[in-house]
Amino acid sequence: MRKVLLAALGLLVLAGCSPGPTPVPVPSPAPEVEAACEPLIKAMPATVLDAERRKTEPASPLTTAYGDPPIEVTCGVATPAGMAEAQSQCFEVNGVGWFAKQVGNGTIFTTIGRAIYLEIAVPVKYRPEANALVDVSEVVKKYNKLITPCT
């Protein structure tokens, strides 16, 4: 009986340490964009910046997250404001073009020149935030067709 109680206590402690699902807004893309996003999100790596993958709320094939505070990944987002402005910059990480927007708690990166927009919101805790892009670039190249290279 004592072993059962210790085992149960151990499970409770472990459950208390792992974060539950994190809220991530779900976009409403066109059906063909949603269909293209599902395999991309499913193929995302188990870790980003050594942070483990976790569930999102509501559960969606368009979102995933990593760590605590969460690195949020959303596929099928709209074109970000500011991307078309002259001062917007495209930079490449392992062959994938990105647009970066600084926000109060970190940086939001959005793919540029690909068939669909994928957004990765990286909190300042993970500085330098752009390092997260190294972990996802191979999946993006495989599942998100290049239309126009970064210039």
PDB file of C-alpha atoms in Angstrom:
ATOM      1  CA  MET A   1       0.000   0.000   0.000  1.00  0.00           C
ATOM      2  CA  ARG A   2       2.840   2.360   0.854  1.00  0.00           C
ATOM      3  CA  LYS A   3       4.407   1.856  -2.638  1.00  0.00           C
ATOM      4  CA  VAL A   4       1.078   2.684  -4.285  1.00  0.00           C
ATOM      5  CA  LEU A   5       0.770   5.904  -2.280  1.00  0.00           C
ATOM      6  CA  LEU A   6       4.340   6.933  -3.132  1.00  0.00           C
ATOM      7  CA  ALA A   7       3.753   6.195  -6.816  1.00  0.00           C
ATOM      8  CA  ALA A   8       0.517   8.216  -6.791  1.00  0.00           C
ATOM      9  CA  LEU A   9       2.250  11.109  -5.029  1.00  0.00           C
ATOM     10  CA  GLY A  10       5.049  11.001  -7.611  1.00  0.00           C
ATOM     11  CA  LEU A  11       2.534  11.205 -10.472  1.00  0.00           C
ATOM     12  CA  LEU A  12       0.797  14.166  -8.844  1.00  0.00           C
ATOM     13  CA  VAL A  13       4.097  16.003  -8.462  1.00  0.00           C
ATOM     14  CA  LEU A  14       5.012  15.346 -12.102  1.00  0.00           C
ATOM     15  CA  ALA A  15       1.581  16.417 -13.307  1.00  0.00           C
ATOM     16  CA  GLY A  16       1.886  19.643 -11.315  1.00  0.00           C
ATOM     17  CA  CYS A  17       5.218  20.466 -12.974  1.00  0.00           C
ATOM     18  CA  SER A  18       4.157  20.095 -16.564  1.00  0.00           C
ATOM     19  CA  PRO A  19       2.212  22.980 -18.088  1.00  0.00           C
ATOM     20  CA  GLY A  20      -1.230  22.247 -19.469  1.00  0.00           C
ATOM     21  CA  PRO A  21      -2.503  23.388 -22.845  1.00  0.00           C
ATOM     22  CA  THR A  22      -1.664  26.980 -23.689  1.00  0.00           C
ATOM     23  CA  PRO A  23      -4.236  29.289 -25.269  1.00  0.00           C
ATOM     24  CA  VAL A  24      -3.314  30.121 -28.871  1.00  0.00           C
ATOM     25  CA  PRO A  25      -5.739  31.973 -31.163  1.00  0.00           C
ATOM     26  CA  VAL A  26      -6.774  29.868 -34.164  1.00  0.00           C
ATOM     27  CA  PRO A  27      -6.911  31.600 -37.558  1.00  0.00           C
ATOM     28  CA  SER A  28      -9.694  31.016 -40.086  1.00  0.00           C
ATOM     29  CA  PRO A  29      -7.861  30.487 -43.380  1.00  0.00           C
ATOM     30  CA  ALA A  30      -9.342  29.290 -46.656  1.00  0.00           C
ATOM     31  CA  PRO A  31      -9.893  25.504 -46.824  1.00  0.00           C
ATOM     32  CA  GLU A  32      -6.906  24.969 -49.139  1.00  0.00           C
ATOM     33  CA  VAL A  33      -4.606  26.883 -46.750  1.00  0.00           C
ATOM     34  CA  GLU A  34      -5.901  24.891 -43.799  1.00  0.00           C
ATOM     35  CA  ALA A  35      -5.274  21.655 -45.723  1.00  0.00           C
ATOM     36  CA  ALA A  36      -1.678  22.769 -46.426  1.00  0.00           C
ATOM     37  CA  CYS A  37      -1.101  23.811 -42.804  1.00  0.00           C
ATOM     38  CA  GLU A  38      -2.141  20.553 -41.158  1.00  0.00           C
ATOM     39  CA  PRO A  39       0.846  18.427 -42.291  1.00  0.00           C
ATOM     40  CA  LEU A  40       3.243  21.326 -41.621  1.00  0.00           C
ATOM     41  CA  ILE A  41       2.121  21.708 -38.001  1.00  0.00           C
ATOM     42  CA  LYS A  42       2.032  17.944 -37.509  1.00  0.00           C
ATOM     43  CA  ALA A  43       5.657  17.680 -38.739  1.00  0.00           C
ATOM     44  CA  MET A  44       6.984  20.388 -36.415  1.00  0.00           C
ATOM     45  CA  PRO A  45       9.877  19.181 -34.226  1.00  0.00           C
ATOM     46  CA  ALA A  46       9.480  17.766 -30.715  1.00  0.00           C
ATOM     47  CA  THR A  47      11.518  20.650 -29.312  1.00  0.00           C
ATOM     48  CA  VAL A  48      12.277  24.245 -30.228  1.00  0.00           C
ATOM     49  CA  LEU A  49      15.144  25.914 -28.352  1.00  0.00           C
ATOM     50  CA  ASP A  50      15.170  22.869 -26.071  1.00  0.00           C
ATOM     51  CA  ALA A  51      11.557  23.631 -25.065  1.00  0.00           C
ATOM     52  CA  GLU A  52       9.230  20.647 -25.411  1.00  0.00           C
ATOM     53  CA  ARG A  53       6.148  20.650 -27.593  1.00  0.00           C
ATOM     54  CA  ARG A  54       2.870  21.149 -25.750  1.00  0.00           C
ATOM     55  CA  LYS A  55      -0.811  21.184 -26.570  1.00  0.00           C
ATOM     56  CA  THR A  56      -2.760  24.289 -27.453  1.00  0.00           C
ATOM     57  CA  GLU A  57      -6.228  25.383 -26.465  1.00  0.00           C
ATOM     58  CA  PRO A  58      -8.472  25.167 -28.326  1.00  0.00           C
ATOM     59  CA  ALA A  59      -6.930  22.082 -29.898  1.00  0.00           C
ATOM     60  CA  SER A  60      -6.296  22.816 -33.573  1.00  0.00           C
ATOM     61  CA  PRO A  61      -4.283  21.331 -36.436  1.00  0.00           C
ATOM     62  CA  LEU A  62      -3.204  24.923 -37.207  1.00  0.00           C
ATOM     63  CA  THR A  63      -1.348  25.588 -33.946  1.00  0.00           C
ATOM     64  CA  THR A  64       1.284  24.180 -31.629  1.00  0.00           C
ATOM     65  CA  ALA A  65       3.427  25.553 -28.817  1.00  0.00           C
ATOM     66  CA  TYR A  66       6.671  24.909 -26.974  1.00  0.00           C
ATOM     67  CA  GLY A  67       7.857  25.577 -23.437  1.00  0.00           C
ATOM     68  CA  ASP A  68       6.747  27.937 -20.713  1.00  0.00           C
ATOM     69  CA  PRO A  69       6.307  30.795 -21.468  1.00  0.00           C
ATOM     70  CA  PRO A  70       5.084  29.337 -24.723  1.00  0.00           C
ATOM     71  CA  ILE A  71       6.674  29.755 -28.113  1.00  0.00           C
ATOM     72  CA  GLU A  72       3.476  29.854 -30.194  1.00  0.00           C
ATOM     73  CA  VAL A  73       3.338  28.513 -33.758  1.00  0.00           C
ATOM     74  CA  THR A  74       0.326  29.367 -35.925  1.00  0.00           C
ATOM     75  CA  CYS A  75      -0.210  28.407 -39.562  1.00  0.00           C
ATOM     76  CA  GLY A  76      -2.592  30.098 -41.974  1.00  0.00           C
ATOM     77  CA  VAL A  77      -2.359  33.589 -40.525  1.00  0.00           C
ATOM     78  CA  ALA A  78      -3.118  36.724 -42.538  1.00  0.00           C
ATOM     79  CA  THR A  79      -0.372  38.887 -43.991  1.00  0.00           C
ATOM     80  CA  PRO A  80       1.097  40.773 -41.024  1.00  0.00           C
ATOM     81  CA  ALA A  81       0.684  44.527 -40.852  1.00  0.00           C
ATOM     82  CA  GLY A  82       3.881  46.254 -41.896  1.00  0.00           C
ATOM     83  CA  MET A  83       5.165  43.483 -44.140  1.00  0.00           C
ATOM     84  CA  ALA A  84       4.479  45.453 -47.325  1.00  0.00           C
ATOM     85  CA  GLU A  85       6.017  48.698 -46.027  1.00  0.00           C
ATOM     86  CA  ALA A  86       9.299  49.801 -47.548  1.00  0.00           C
ATOM     87  CA  GLN A  87      11.165  49.439 -44.256  1.00  0.00           C
ATOM     88  CA  SER A  88      10.116  45.818 -43.803  1.00  0.00           C
ATOM     89  CA  GLN A  89      13.078  43.507 -43.991  1.00  0.00           C
ATOM     90  CA  CYS A  90      13.335  39.951 -45.199  1.00  0.00           C
ATOM     91  CA  PHE A  91      16.076  37.878 -43.635  1.00  0.00           C
ATOM     92  CA  GLU A  92      16.886  34.214 -44.199  1.00  0.00           C
ATOM     93  CA  VAL A  93      17.518  31.450 -41.726  1.00  0.00           C
ATOM     94  CA  ASN A  94      18.606  28.167 -43.329  1.00  0.00           C
ATOM     95  CA  GLY A  95      16.927  29.022 -46.622  1.00  0.00           C
ATOM     96  CA  VAL A  96      13.631  30.316 -45.196  1.00  0.00           C
ATOM     97  CA  GLY A  97      12.719  34.010 -45.475  1.00  0.00           C
ATOM     98  CA  TRP A  98      11.217  35.717 -42.417  1.00  0.00           C
ATOM     99  CA  PHE A  99       9.630  39.035 -41.485  1.00  0.00           C
ATOM    100  CA  ALA A 100      10.237  40.044 -37.851  1.00  0.00           C
ATOM    101  CA  LYS A 101       8.051  42.289 -35.733  1.00  0.00           C
ATOM    102  CA  GLN A 102       9.128  43.284 -32.239  1.00  0.00           C
ATOM    103  CA  VAL A 103       6.341  43.137 -29.669  1.00  0.00           C
ATOM    104  CA  GLY A 104       6.336  43.924 -25.965  1.00  0.00           C
ATOM    105  CA  ASN A 105       7.167  40.416 -24.818  1.00  0.00           C
ATOM    106  CA  GLY A 106       9.369  39.195 -27.693  1.00  0.00           C
ATOM    107  CA  THR A 107       9.331  38.848 -31.459  1.00  0.00           C
ATOM    108  CA  ILE A 108       6.779  37.543 -33.944  1.00  0.00           C
ATOM    109  CA  PHE A 109       8.334  35.970 -37.040  1.00  0.00           C
ATOM    110  CA  THR A 110       6.289  35.318 -40.200  1.00  0.00           C
ATOM    111  CA  THR A 111       7.418  33.418 -43.278  1.00  0.00           C
ATOM    112  CA  ILE A 112       7.957  35.471 -46.433  1.00  0.00           C
ATOM    113  CA  GLY A 113       7.749  34.212 -50.005  1.00  0.00           C
ATOM    114  CA  ARG A 114       6.078  30.905 -49.139  1.00  0.00           C
ATOM    115  CA  ALA A 115       2.713  29.487 -50.220  1.00  0.00           C
ATOM    116  CA  ILE A 116       1.224  29.995 -46.741  1.00  0.00           C
ATOM    117  CA  TYR A 117       2.039  32.278 -43.826  1.00  0.00           C
ATOM    118  CA  LEU A 118       3.443  30.600 -40.728  1.00  0.00           C
ATOM    119  CA  GLU A 119       3.895  32.705 -37.613  1.00  0.00           C
ATOM    120  CA  ILE A 120       6.165  31.970 -34.663  1.00  0.00           C
ATOM    121  CA  ALA A 121       5.842  34.150 -31.555  1.00  0.00           C
ATOM    122  CA  VAL A 122       8.962  33.846 -29.404  1.00  0.00           C
ATOM    123  CA  PRO A 123       9.056  35.420 -25.904  1.00  0.00           C
ATOM    124  CA  VAL A 124      12.134  37.394 -24.790  1.00  0.00           C
ATOM    125  CA  LYS A 125      13.005  34.589 -22.365  1.00  0.00           C
ATOM    126  CA  TYR A 126      14.451  32.715 -25.362  1.00  0.00           C
ATOM    127  CA  ARG A 127      16.807  35.508 -26.515  1.00  0.00           C
ATOM    128  CA  PRO A 128      18.050  35.654 -29.182  1.00  0.00           C
ATOM    129  CA  GLU A 129      14.550  34.854 -30.392  1.00  0.00           C
ATOM    130  CA  ALA A 130      15.602  34.226 -34.014  1.00  0.00           C
ATOM    131  CA  ASN A 131      17.411  31.053 -32.899  1.00  0.00           C
ATOM    132  CA  ALA A 132      13.983  29.356 -32.789  1.00  0.00           C
ATOM    133  CA  LEU A 133      13.833  29.640 -36.583  1.00  0.00           C
ATOM    134  CA  VAL A 134      16.814  27.307 -36.962  1.00  0.00           C
ATOM    135  CA  ASP A 135      14.807  24.514 -35.307  1.00  0.00           C
ATOM    136  CA  VAL A 136      11.818  24.835 -37.656  1.00  0.00           C
ATOM    137  CA  SER A 137      13.420  25.762 -40.985  1.00  0.00           C
ATOM    138  CA  GLU A 138      13.698  22.229 -42.392  1.00  0.00           C
ATOM    139  CA  VAL A 139      10.003  21.538 -41.741  1.00  0.00           C
ATOM    140  CA  VAL A 140       9.025  24.872 -43.299  1.00  0.00           C
ATOM    141  CA  LYS A 141      11.113  24.144 -46.419  1.00  0.00           C
ATOM    142  CA  LYS A 142       9.607  20.674 -46.767  1.00  0.00           C
ATOM    143  CA  TYR A 143       5.935  21.564 -46.207  1.00  0.00           C
ATOM    144  CA  ASN A 144       5.599  25.215 -47.309  1.00  0.00           C
ATOM    145  CA  LYS A 145       6.406  25.744 -50.989  1.00  0.00           C
ATOM    146  CA  LEU A 146       8.794  28.565 -51.900  1.00  0.00           C
ATOM    147  CA  ILE A 147       7.152  31.120 -54.205  1.00  0.00           C
ATOM    148  CA  THR A 148       9.559  34.090 -54.067  1.00  0.00           C
ATOM    149  CA  PRO A 149      13.013  34.022 -52.448  1.00  0.00           C
ATOM    150  CA  CYS A 150      14.044  36.610 -49.904  1.00  0.00           C
ATOM    151  CA  THR A 151      15.679  39.633 -51.548  1.00  0.00           C
TER     152      THR A 151
END
